[in-house]
Amino acid sequence: MYRIPAERFVTPTRWLSSRLAGAGVPSAGARLLNVLAKHAGEARLKADLLAEAADLELSHGLTPRRLKAAYAAELSCADALYKEGQRVNAAGLAAKALLLAFHRVPHVDGLTSPLAEDPEGFTAPIHRSRVMRAITKPRGRKEPAAPAPQDRPLRLLVVHRANANFLPLITERYEQHADVEVRVLDLAADPELAPLAKGLRRMMGHRVGGQAPFGRAAEKALRPHFDWADTVFVDWCAAGAAFLTQVDPGTTRVIVRLHSYEAFTYWPHVVDFSRVDDLIFVADHLRDLVTAAVPRLSADGAPGLHVIHNAMNLSAYRRPKRPEARFTLALVGIGQVAKDPRWAIEVLRLLRAQDDRYRLLLVGGDLNPEAGPAARAYHDRLERDLARFEPSGAVRRVGQTGDVAAVLEEVGVILSSSVRESFHCGFVEGAASGAVPVARDWPFFAGREHSARTLFPEEWVAGTPEEAARRILACTATEEAWVKAGQAAAEHALSAWDWTVVRDDFDRLLLGGHRKVQP
């Protein structure tokens, strides 16, 4: 039986899919492209059609139905080039595949994520890819990391890239330490390093033997910093970590900290962990997710894995509360879709059906609708929700503030409504203030070995808005019950996560065998 080649239908199918997208039905257009891709005989055409279908859905804020197949097809084309000896071009196609796989719509601007649902399955094409195996091949270092010096202060280089939000207490502690000399390096602010510490394609190209000028420039710019430091602490396992591991660190010890957002990006998949001595996670559930998605972290020669909570001065939040705070809920941080403030508004709706004294404060900058189509769609739904409650004063937007502790003085219940978090500092600060903590069982991690239910006391966590409302009603039924619950929460937060507790974990890791540390 004669079969008409799929290639004959490419032009009309592309035309029809674009018309469908313009008519407001992008999924139908994407389905047409996906069907055609299934019958395409040529690998490059198949990859292009799958990518077009994915881009069509992404441009409308939708998670592509065949996202994994689309990025896997691009990796297959990259592998074909690599086999032909076109290594740098292959790395460029692999970078294109990763940019598609970790687009913000499926992982950052949505309430679900294919990576969170199946980290091993979603990333399997990366680990099967020949060119990705070449890019992630451990290069190690010529000499092992040297032990901490005993005859002079430890030289600690703290590195970040335009985000030092979680560093102040850490840098302050070691700047005041008599036996530690500290330097802080912002890769985004340094005139020599800023142009180099970015660019996924060239970093990946360098890993397969290309981009020689970039490699020489990185070596020249980084070598003085590695030569000075005994230990380098890199905050965020993102572009900065990938850049630093382009260069052999010599005998300098390298420690990287991964928070949360990086887990949903391509960066952990291109960092050379054979040049990292220790990797810090801020919670067990993030460690579980990342090690499942990046199996190199469980292989021989992988860095030491540690869980150390964020550095927070929680004692500063313990202030008296007025009695009327009992009926005031707060959500600290609403500027990302992942914070899902609509969940908190639903909790408020259920509470006000019982008692209209309950109100909600939204603390922090608003969600930016210009971040992308998915963020815009969520923003519009949120604004419609808020329009029902703001006119009566049931919801009030506090906005960005430099004094969260002062705002929390009027808060009796602190919420965490997120779909994913590493730790949610604002929530823990609220608990430390004596507000009753009620956390959503973060859906990205719910039901796994580690989740919000293992990070926090079981009674703090609710699976549904209804459960959350029941806990709040019970804990605020009387002033005595509310005060008692808040005091217990504050005591737990301070004993588990205050800087006076967590700093010992940093001392043990950052200072290692160096001299006895100061109290």
Short mmCIF file of C-alpha atoms in Angstrom, two decimals:
data_model
loop_
_atom_site.label_atom_id
_atom_site.label_comp_id
_atom_site.label_asym_id
_atom_site.label_seq_id
_atom_site.Cartn_x
_atom_site.Cartn_y
_atom_site.Cartn_z
CA MET A 1 0.00 0.00 0.00
CA TYR A 2 1.38 3.41 -1.00
CA ARG A 3 2.02 5.73 1.95
CA ILE A 4 2.10 9.49 1.45
CA PRO A 5 5.21 10.93 3.19
CA ALA A 6 4.41 13.01 6.25
CA GLU A 7 6.77 15.69 4.95
CA ARG A 8 4.16 16.66 2.31
CA PHE A 9 1.81 17.81 5.05
CA VAL A 10 4.28 19.97 6.98
CA THR A 11 3.42 23.33 5.44
CA PRO A 12 -0.40 23.02 5.58
CA THR A 13 -0.25 21.56 9.10
CA ARG A 14 1.93 24.40 10.34
CA TRP A 15 -0.45 26.89 8.76
CA LEU A 16 -3.51 25.27 10.30
CA SER A 17 -1.91 24.95 13.75
CA SER A 18 -1.02 28.65 13.77
CA ARG A 19 -4.57 29.54 12.78
CA LEU A 20 -5.95 27.39 15.59
CA ALA A 21 -3.60 29.06 18.07
CA GLY A 22 -4.72 32.46 16.84
CA ALA A 23 -8.33 31.38 17.33
CA GLY A 24 -7.63 30.57 20.98
CA VAL A 25 -7.21 26.81 20.74
CA PRO A 26 -3.42 26.31 20.85
CA SER A 27 -3.75 22.78 22.19
CA ALA A 28 -5.54 21.68 19.04
CA GLY A 29 -2.79 23.18 16.90
CA ALA A 30 -0.13 21.48 19.01
CA ARG A 31 -1.92 18.14 18.68
CA LEU A 32 -1.80 18.43 14.88
CA LEU A 33 1.95 19.06 14.97
CA ASN A 34 2.49 16.19 17.41
CA VAL A 35 0.55 13.78 15.18
CA LEU A 36 2.58 14.81 12.17
CA ALA A 37 5.82 14.43 14.17
CA LYS A 38 4.84 10.86 15.01
CA HIS A 39 4.85 10.00 11.30
CA ALA A 40 7.90 12.06 10.30
CA GLY A 41 10.68 9.83 9.03
CA GLU A 42 13.54 12.29 9.35
CA ALA A 43 14.86 12.92 12.88
CA ARG A 44 15.49 16.65 12.39
CA LEU A 45 11.97 17.22 11.05
CA LYS A 46 10.47 15.24 13.92
CA ALA A 47 12.40 17.30 16.48
CA ASP A 48 11.38 20.55 14.79
CA LEU A 49 7.70 19.62 14.75
CA LEU A 50 7.71 18.52 18.38
CA ALA A 51 9.52 21.72 19.35
CA GLU A 52 7.02 23.82 17.41
CA ALA A 53 4.13 22.09 19.16
CA ALA A 54 5.78 22.66 22.54
CA ASP A 55 6.53 26.32 21.77
CA LEU A 56 2.94 26.86 20.68
CA GLU A 57 1.62 25.64 24.02
CA LEU A 58 4.32 27.39 26.07
CA SER A 59 3.56 30.70 24.38
CA HIS A 60 0.00 30.38 25.70
CA GLY A 61 1.09 29.46 29.22
CA LEU A 62 0.37 25.74 28.85
CA THR A 63 2.59 22.81 29.79
CA PRO A 64 3.23 20.90 26.55
CA ARG A 65 1.64 17.48 26.38
CA ARG A 66 4.79 16.03 24.80
CA LEU A 67 7.45 18.14 26.48
CA LYS A 68 9.66 15.19 27.36
CA ALA A 69 9.40 13.77 23.82
CA ALA A 70 10.22 17.19 22.35
CA TYR A 71 13.39 17.77 24.32
CA ALA A 72 14.42 14.12 23.91
CA ALA A 73 14.12 14.46 20.11
CA GLU A 74 16.40 17.50 20.21
CA LEU A 75 18.93 15.55 22.27
CA SER A 76 18.81 12.73 19.70
CA CYS A 77 19.79 15.21 16.98
CA ALA A 78 22.55 16.51 19.25
CA ASP A 79 23.83 12.97 19.74
CA ALA A 80 23.91 12.43 15.96
CA LEU A 81 26.09 15.51 15.54
CA TYR A 82 28.32 14.40 18.39
CA LYS A 83 28.80 11.02 16.72
CA GLU A 84 29.88 12.84 13.55
CA GLY A 85 32.53 14.73 15.52
CA GLN A 86 30.67 18.05 15.59
CA ARG A 87 31.05 18.36 19.32
CA VAL A 88 30.49 22.08 19.82
CA ASN A 89 27.42 22.11 17.55
CA ALA A 90 26.13 19.07 19.42
CA ALA A 91 26.55 20.89 22.73
CA GLY A 92 24.62 23.82 21.27
CA LEU A 93 21.69 21.56 20.37
CA ALA A 94 21.87 19.95 23.82
CA ALA A 95 21.64 23.41 25.38
CA LYS A 96 18.56 24.07 23.22
CA ALA A 97 17.04 20.83 24.54
CA LEU A 98 17.67 21.83 28.16
CA LEU A 99 16.22 25.28 27.62
CA LEU A 100 13.04 23.61 26.35
CA ALA A 101 12.95 20.93 29.07
CA PHE A 102 13.29 23.48 31.89
CA HIS A 103 11.15 26.28 30.49
CA ARG A 104 9.59 28.32 33.29
CA VAL A 105 5.98 27.57 32.30
CA PRO A 106 6.00 23.86 33.27
CA HIS A 107 8.15 24.23 36.38
CA VAL A 108 8.05 27.78 37.76
CA ASP A 109 4.80 29.41 36.68
CA GLY A 110 2.49 26.46 37.25
CA LEU A 111 0.89 24.66 40.14
CA THR A 112 2.30 21.33 38.97
CA SER A 113 5.61 20.24 37.44
CA PRO A 114 6.50 17.17 35.37
CA LEU A 115 9.88 17.15 37.15
CA ALA A 116 8.29 17.03 40.60
CA GLU A 117 5.82 14.35 39.50
CA ASP A 118 8.51 12.00 38.16
CA PRO A 119 12.08 13.31 38.56
CA GLU A 120 13.74 10.12 37.32
CA GLY A 121 11.43 9.70 34.33
CA PHE A 122 11.41 13.33 33.26
CA THR A 123 15.20 13.61 33.24
CA ALA A 124 15.89 10.13 31.78
CA PRO A 125 16.62 11.48 28.24
CA ILE A 126 19.36 13.68 29.70
CA HIS A 127 21.14 10.73 31.26
CA ARG A 128 20.74 8.59 28.13
CA SER A 129 22.17 11.26 25.85
CA ARG A 130 25.68 10.68 24.55
CA VAL A 131 26.53 14.36 24.36
CA MET A 132 25.13 15.05 27.82
CA ARG A 133 27.25 12.24 29.23
CA ALA A 134 30.27 13.91 27.63
CA ILE A 135 29.29 17.30 29.05
CA THR A 136 28.79 15.92 32.56
CA LYS A 137 31.82 13.61 32.51
CA PRO A 138 33.75 14.22 35.74
CA ARG A 139 36.96 16.13 35.10
CA GLY A 140 37.95 16.31 38.74
CA ARG A 141 41.03 18.18 39.85
CA LYS A 142 44.76 17.58 39.60
CA GLU A 143 45.24 17.82 43.36
CA PRO A 144 42.81 17.05 46.20
CA ALA A 145 41.45 19.82 48.41
CA ALA A 146 43.94 20.74 51.12
CA PRO A 147 43.05 20.45 54.80
CA ALA A 148 42.18 23.62 56.70
CA PRO A 149 45.29 25.59 57.70
CA GLN A 150 46.42 25.48 61.33
CA ASP A 151 49.02 28.26 61.30
CA ARG A 152 46.96 31.18 59.95
CA PRO A 153 43.34 32.29 59.57
CA LEU A 154 41.13 30.29 57.20
CA ARG A 155 40.50 32.22 54.00
CA LEU A 156 36.82 31.96 53.12
CA LEU A 157 35.53 33.25 49.79
CA VAL A 158 31.74 33.64 49.70
CA VAL A 159 30.42 33.73 46.14
CA HIS A 160 27.01 34.66 44.79
CA ARG A 161 25.61 36.14 41.61
CA ALA A 162 23.43 39.17 42.39
CA ASN A 163 21.54 37.38 45.17
CA ALA A 164 22.95 37.56 48.69
CA ASN A 165 19.55 37.37 50.40
CA PHE A 166 20.41 34.31 52.47
CA LEU A 167 24.00 35.25 53.31
CA PRO A 168 24.09 38.17 55.81
CA LEU A 169 24.17 36.14 59.03
CA ILE A 170 26.73 33.74 57.56
CA THR A 171 29.13 36.41 56.30
CA GLU A 172 28.70 38.46 59.47
CA ARG A 173 29.61 35.51 61.67
CA TYR A 174 32.86 34.73 59.88
CA GLU A 175 33.82 38.36 59.32
CA GLN A 176 33.77 38.71 63.10
CA HIS A 177 35.70 35.48 63.64
CA ALA A 178 39.32 36.04 64.68
CA ASP A 179 40.53 32.94 62.83
CA VAL A 180 38.70 33.52 59.54
CA GLU A 181 39.43 36.00 56.77
CA VAL A 182 36.40 36.63 54.55
CA ARG A 183 35.97 37.98 51.06
CA VAL A 184 32.62 38.26 49.28
CA LEU A 185 32.52 38.00 45.49
CA ASP A 186 29.43 39.01 43.49
CA LEU A 187 29.96 37.49 40.05
CA ALA A 188 27.39 39.84 38.55
CA ALA A 189 29.11 42.96 39.87
CA ASP A 190 32.73 42.12 39.11
CA PRO A 191 33.65 43.80 35.78
CA GLU A 192 35.94 40.97 34.70
CA LEU A 193 33.76 38.06 35.81
CA ALA A 194 30.28 39.38 35.01
CA PRO A 195 30.55 38.88 31.22
CA LEU A 196 31.95 35.37 31.75
CA ALA A 197 29.67 33.96 34.47
CA LYS A 198 26.71 33.34 32.18
CA GLY A 199 25.86 31.59 28.95
CA LEU A 200 24.65 28.00 29.03
CA ARG A 201 25.73 27.20 25.45
CA ARG A 202 29.33 28.28 25.82
CA MET A 203 29.71 26.56 29.18
CA MET A 204 28.44 23.33 27.63
CA GLY A 205 30.59 23.85 24.54
CA HIS A 206 33.65 24.30 26.74
CA ARG A 207 32.90 21.01 28.46
CA VAL A 208 33.27 19.12 25.16
CA GLY A 209 36.53 20.75 24.16
CA GLY A 210 35.34 23.90 22.42
CA GLN A 211 35.08 27.56 23.41
CA ALA A 212 38.83 27.77 24.05
CA PRO A 213 38.90 31.60 24.38
CA PHE A 214 36.14 31.40 26.99
CA GLY A 215 38.05 28.70 28.87
CA ARG A 216 41.24 30.75 28.92
CA ALA A 217 39.39 33.87 30.07
CA ALA A 218 37.62 31.94 32.86
CA GLU A 219 40.92 30.46 34.03
CA LYS A 220 42.63 33.85 34.07
CA ALA A 221 39.76 35.57 35.91
CA LEU A 222 39.12 32.85 38.51
CA ARG A 223 42.65 31.66 39.28
CA PRO A 224 43.55 34.57 41.65
CA HIS A 225 40.40 33.88 43.68
CA PHE A 226 41.08 30.14 43.94
CA ASP A 227 44.73 30.81 44.81
CA TRP A 228 43.73 33.10 47.66
CA ALA A 229 40.91 31.02 49.17
CA ASP A 230 41.15 27.91 51.32
CA THR A 231 37.40 27.40 51.01
CA VAL A 232 34.93 28.76 48.46
CA PHE A 233 31.27 28.82 49.49
CA VAL A 234 28.99 29.29 46.46
CA ASP A 235 25.43 30.25 47.27
CA TRP A 236 22.88 29.01 44.70
CA CYS A 237 23.59 25.96 42.51
CA ALA A 238 23.00 27.94 39.34
CA ALA A 239 25.06 29.84 36.76
CA GLY A 240 27.72 30.80 39.29
CA ALA A 241 28.35 27.21 40.33
CA ALA A 242 28.40 26.01 36.73
CA PHE A 243 30.90 28.76 35.86
CA LEU A 244 33.25 28.13 38.77
CA THR A 245 33.41 24.41 37.99
CA GLN A 246 34.64 25.17 34.47
CA VAL A 247 38.03 25.68 36.12
CA ASP A 248 40.13 23.31 38.23
CA PRO A 249 39.95 24.78 41.76
CA GLY A 250 43.40 23.49 42.66
CA THR A 251 43.68 22.63 46.35
CA THR A 252 40.81 24.96 47.29
CA ARG A 253 37.79 23.32 48.88
CA VAL A 254 34.51 24.10 47.08
CA ILE A 255 31.12 24.08 48.81
CA VAL A 256 27.86 24.83 46.96
CA ARG A 257 24.43 25.47 48.48
CA LEU A 258 21.23 24.62 46.58
CA HIS A 259 17.99 26.27 47.67
CA SER A 260 14.82 25.39 45.72
CA TYR A 261 14.41 27.15 42.41
CA GLU A 262 17.65 25.67 41.00
CA ALA A 263 16.14 22.18 41.27
CA PHE A 264 13.68 23.17 38.54
CA THR A 265 16.34 24.54 36.19
CA TYR A 266 18.99 23.02 33.94
CA TRP A 267 21.93 24.27 36.04
CA PRO A 268 22.38 21.22 38.31
CA HIS A 269 22.60 19.14 35.13
CA VAL A 270 25.69 21.01 33.89
CA VAL A 271 27.61 21.71 37.11
CA ASP A 272 30.78 19.60 37.32
CA PHE A 273 30.21 18.08 40.74
CA SER A 274 33.59 16.32 40.59
CA ARG A 275 34.98 19.76 41.42
CA VAL A 276 32.59 20.29 44.32
CA ASP A 277 33.56 18.86 47.70
CA ASP A 278 30.29 19.42 49.53
CA LEU A 279 26.73 20.22 48.43
CA ILE A 280 24.30 21.75 50.92
CA PHE A 281 20.53 21.41 50.69
CA VAL A 282 18.26 23.45 52.93
CA ALA A 283 15.81 20.57 53.47
CA ASP A 284 15.58 16.80 53.06
CA HIS A 285 12.82 16.90 50.47
CA LEU A 286 14.96 19.05 48.16
CA ARG A 287 17.86 16.65 48.54
CA ASP A 288 15.59 13.75 47.61
CA LEU A 289 14.25 15.52 44.52
CA VAL A 290 17.63 16.67 43.23
CA THR A 291 19.43 13.37 43.79
CA ALA A 292 16.60 11.60 41.92
CA ALA A 293 16.85 14.05 39.01
CA VAL A 294 20.68 14.15 39.02
CA PRO A 295 21.86 10.58 39.74
CA ARG A 296 25.52 11.68 39.43
CA LEU A 297 25.09 12.97 42.97
CA SER A 298 24.74 9.39 44.22
CA ALA A 299 27.68 8.00 42.23
CA ASP A 300 31.26 7.41 43.31
CA GLY A 301 33.22 10.64 43.54
CA ALA A 302 30.13 12.75 44.20
CA PRO A 303 30.35 15.58 46.72
CA GLY A 304 29.35 15.10 50.31
CA LEU A 305 25.63 15.84 50.71
CA HIS A 306 24.43 17.83 53.70
CA VAL A 307 21.14 19.29 54.92
CA ILE A 308 21.59 22.59 56.75
CA HIS A 309 18.65 24.91 57.29
CA ASN A 310 18.66 28.58 56.32
CA ALA A 311 20.37 31.12 58.59
CA MET A 312 17.62 33.07 60.37
CA ASN A 313 17.68 35.31 63.43
CA LEU A 314 14.33 34.09 64.69
CA SER A 315 14.66 35.56 68.19
CA ALA A 316 14.16 39.01 66.63
CA TYR A 317 10.58 38.05 65.73
CA ARG A 318 9.43 37.21 69.26
CA ARG A 319 7.38 40.29 70.14
CA PRO A 320 4.12 40.86 72.04
CA LYS A 321 0.88 40.55 70.07
CA ARG A 322 -2.32 42.46 70.58
CA PRO A 323 -5.46 40.40 71.33
CA GLU A 324 -7.09 41.37 68.02
CA ALA A 325 -4.22 39.68 66.16
CA ARG A 326 -5.93 36.38 66.96
CA PHE A 327 -8.20 36.72 63.90
CA THR A 328 -5.56 38.02 61.49
CA LEU A 329 -3.96 35.59 59.04
CA ALA A 330 -0.86 36.43 57.03
CA LEU A 331 0.95 35.08 54.03
CA VAL A 332 4.53 36.33 53.66
CA GLY A 333 5.64 36.19 50.02
CA ILE A 334 3.14 36.30 47.15
CA GLY A 335 5.33 37.28 44.21
CA GLN A 336 5.49 33.85 42.54
CA VAL A 337 2.81 31.52 41.21
CA ALA A 338 4.32 28.77 43.39
CA LYS A 339 3.23 30.71 46.49
CA ASP A 340 -0.38 30.09 45.37
CA PRO A 341 -2.06 32.85 47.43
CA ARG A 342 -5.43 31.74 46.01
CA TRP A 343 -5.20 28.73 48.37
CA ALA A 344 -4.87 31.13 51.31
CA ILE A 345 -7.85 33.13 50.07
CA GLU A 346 -9.92 29.94 49.96
CA VAL A 347 -8.94 29.25 53.59
CA LEU A 348 -10.08 32.78 54.46
CA ARG A 349 -13.39 32.24 52.67
CA LEU A 350 -14.07 29.11 54.70
CA LEU A 351 -13.21 30.90 57.94
CA ARG A 352 -15.39 33.91 57.21
CA ALA A 353 -18.31 31.62 56.54
CA GLN A 354 -18.04 30.83 60.27
CA ASP A 355 -16.83 34.19 61.64
CA ASP A 356 -16.37 37.39 59.66
CA ARG A 357 -13.74 38.72 62.07
CA TYR A 358 -11.06 36.76 60.20
CA ARG A 359 -8.96 38.74 57.74
CA LEU A 360 -5.85 38.13 55.67
CA LEU A 361 -2.68 40.19 55.18
CA LEU A 362 -0.64 39.61 52.02
CA VAL A 363 2.94 40.64 52.68
CA GLY A 364 5.40 41.24 49.86
CA GLY A 365 5.47 42.47 46.30
CA ASP A 366 2.70 41.49 43.92
CA LEU A 367 3.00 38.79 41.28
CA ASN A 368 4.37 40.23 38.04
CA PRO A 369 1.93 39.48 35.20
CA GLU A 370 4.65 40.30 32.66
CA ALA A 371 6.73 37.29 33.73
CA GLY A 372 4.93 35.17 31.13
CA PRO A 373 1.54 33.98 29.93
CA ALA A 374 1.08 31.42 32.72
CA ALA A 375 1.95 34.01 35.37
CA ARG A 376 -0.44 36.46 33.73
CA ALA A 377 -3.28 33.94 33.77
CA TYR A 378 -2.73 33.21 37.47
CA HIS A 379 -2.43 36.91 38.24
CA ASP A 380 -5.76 37.62 36.58
CA ARG A 381 -7.52 34.86 38.55
CA LEU A 382 -5.95 36.13 41.77
CA GLU A 383 -7.09 39.69 41.11
CA ARG A 384 -10.65 38.47 40.61
CA ASP A 385 -10.46 36.67 43.95
CA LEU A 386 -9.09 39.74 45.69
CA ALA A 387 -11.82 41.94 44.24
CA ARG A 388 -14.32 39.98 46.34
CA PHE A 389 -12.51 40.57 49.64
CA GLU A 390 -10.45 43.77 49.48
CA PRO A 391 -13.32 46.29 49.40
CA SER A 392 -14.55 45.09 52.83
CA GLY A 393 -11.05 45.00 54.30
CA ALA A 394 -11.10 41.22 54.62
CA VAL A 395 -7.85 41.12 52.60
CA ARG A 396 -5.18 43.79 52.76
CA ARG A 397 -2.02 43.95 50.68
CA VAL A 398 0.86 45.18 52.82
CA GLY A 399 3.34 45.22 49.96
CA GLN A 400 7.10 44.99 50.24
CA THR A 401 8.45 45.83 53.68
CA GLY A 402 11.84 45.98 55.30
CA ASP A 403 10.41 45.16 58.72
CA VAL A 404 8.46 41.91 58.54
CA ALA A 405 8.81 41.47 62.31
CA ALA A 406 6.75 44.63 62.89
CA VAL A 407 4.01 43.41 60.54
CA LEU A 408 3.89 40.07 62.33
CA GLU A 409 3.02 41.82 65.61
CA GLU A 410 -0.54 42.10 64.30
CA VAL A 411 -0.68 38.53 62.94
CA GLY A 412 -2.20 35.64 64.86
CA VAL A 413 -2.02 32.89 62.21
CA ILE A 414 0.79 32.45 59.69
CA LEU A 415 0.13 30.52 56.48
CA SER A 416 2.23 28.71 53.91
CA SER A 417 0.03 28.12 50.87
CA SER A 418 2.79 27.20 48.41
CA VAL A 419 2.86 24.28 46.02
CA ARG A 420 6.63 24.02 46.59
CA GLU A 421 9.10 25.43 49.05
CA SER A 422 12.55 24.57 50.26
CA PHE A 423 11.88 25.95 53.73
CA HIS A 424 9.64 29.07 53.55
CA CYS A 425 11.51 31.45 55.82
CA GLY A 426 8.58 33.87 56.10
CA PHE A 427 6.40 31.09 57.46
CA VAL A 428 8.99 30.03 60.03
CA GLU A 429 9.52 33.65 61.06
CA GLY A 430 5.78 33.90 61.61
CA ALA A 431 5.84 30.81 63.82
CA ALA A 432 8.75 32.28 65.78
CA SER A 433 6.68 35.43 66.34
CA GLY A 434 4.05 33.37 68.16
CA ALA A 435 1.54 33.16 65.32
CA VAL A 436 -0.22 29.82 64.92
CA PRO A 437 1.45 28.08 61.95
CA VAL A 438 -0.68 26.40 59.29
CA ALA A 439 1.23 25.05 56.29
CA ARG A 440 -0.17 23.45 53.20
CA ASP A 441 1.24 19.99 52.52
CA TRP A 442 3.28 21.33 49.60
CA PRO A 443 1.90 19.33 46.63
CA PHE A 444 5.24 19.00 44.81
CA PHE A 445 6.50 16.88 47.73
CA ALA A 446 3.33 15.59 49.39
CA GLY A 447 3.22 11.84 50.01
CA ARG A 448 6.97 11.36 49.62
CA GLU A 449 9.41 10.20 52.26
CA HIS A 450 10.23 13.82 53.10
CA SER A 451 7.82 16.71 52.72
CA ALA A 452 6.29 19.57 54.67
CA ARG A 453 4.95 16.93 57.08
CA THR A 454 8.47 15.80 58.00
CA LEU A 455 10.01 19.28 58.03
CA PHE A 456 7.38 20.71 60.38
CA PRO A 457 5.43 19.21 63.30
CA GLU A 458 2.57 17.13 61.94
CA GLU A 459 -0.12 19.33 63.50
CA TRP A 460 1.16 22.37 61.58
CA VAL A 461 0.39 20.82 58.19
CA ALA A 462 -2.94 20.64 56.35
CA GLY A 463 -3.72 18.77 53.16
CA THR A 464 -6.69 20.90 52.09
CA PRO A 465 -8.12 24.37 52.75
CA GLU A 466 -10.83 22.68 54.80
CA GLU A 467 -8.23 21.04 57.07
CA ALA A 468 -6.44 24.35 57.41
CA ALA A 469 -9.65 26.15 58.36
CA ARG A 470 -10.49 23.52 60.98
CA ARG A 471 -7.07 23.89 62.61
CA ILE A 472 -7.35 27.67 62.67
CA LEU A 473 -10.85 27.58 64.15
CA ALA A 474 -9.71 25.18 66.86
CA CYS A 475 -6.54 27.10 67.74
CA THR A 476 -8.26 30.50 67.80
CA ALA A 477 -11.49 29.38 69.49
CA THR A 478 -10.41 31.18 72.67
CA GLU A 479 -7.65 33.64 73.43
CA GLU A 480 -6.12 31.12 75.81
CA ALA A 481 -5.99 28.39 73.14
CA TRP A 482 -4.52 30.81 70.61
CA VAL A 483 -1.79 32.05 72.98
CA LYS A 484 -0.90 28.50 74.00
CA ALA A 485 -0.63 27.28 70.39
CA GLY A 486 1.43 30.31 69.41
CA GLN A 487 3.84 29.91 72.31
CA ALA A 488 4.39 26.24 71.50
CA ALA A 489 5.09 27.12 67.86
CA ALA A 490 7.56 29.85 68.81
CA GLU A 491 9.43 27.55 71.19
CA HIS A 492 9.72 24.88 68.52
CA ALA A 493 10.89 27.31 65.84
CA LEU A 494 13.54 28.86 68.06
CA SER A 495 14.85 25.52 69.32
CA ALA A 496 15.01 23.96 65.84
CA TRP A 497 15.91 26.74 63.39
CA ASP A 498 17.28 29.82 65.12
CA TRP A 499 20.74 30.95 64.03
CA THR A 500 22.10 30.07 67.49
CA VAL A 501 21.31 26.43 66.58
CA VAL A 502 22.00 26.34 62.86
CA ARG A 503 25.33 28.19 63.02
CA ASP A 504 26.98 25.15 64.58
CA ASP A 505 26.19 23.16 61.44
CA PHE A 506 27.82 25.86 59.30
CA ASP A 507 30.87 25.94 61.57
CA ARG A 508 31.36 22.20 61.28
CA LEU A 509 31.16 22.28 57.49
CA LEU A 510 32.79 25.58 56.55
CA LEU A 511 35.58 25.53 59.09
CA GLY A 512 36.15 21.78 59.08
CA GLY A 513 39.26 20.89 61.03
CA HIS A 514 40.19 24.51 61.64
CA ARG A 515 40.70 25.85 65.13
CA LYS A 516 38.03 25.69 67.81
CA VAL A 517 35.40 28.22 66.85
CA GLN A 518 34.12 31.05 68.96
CA PRO A 519 30.67 30.83 70.61
#
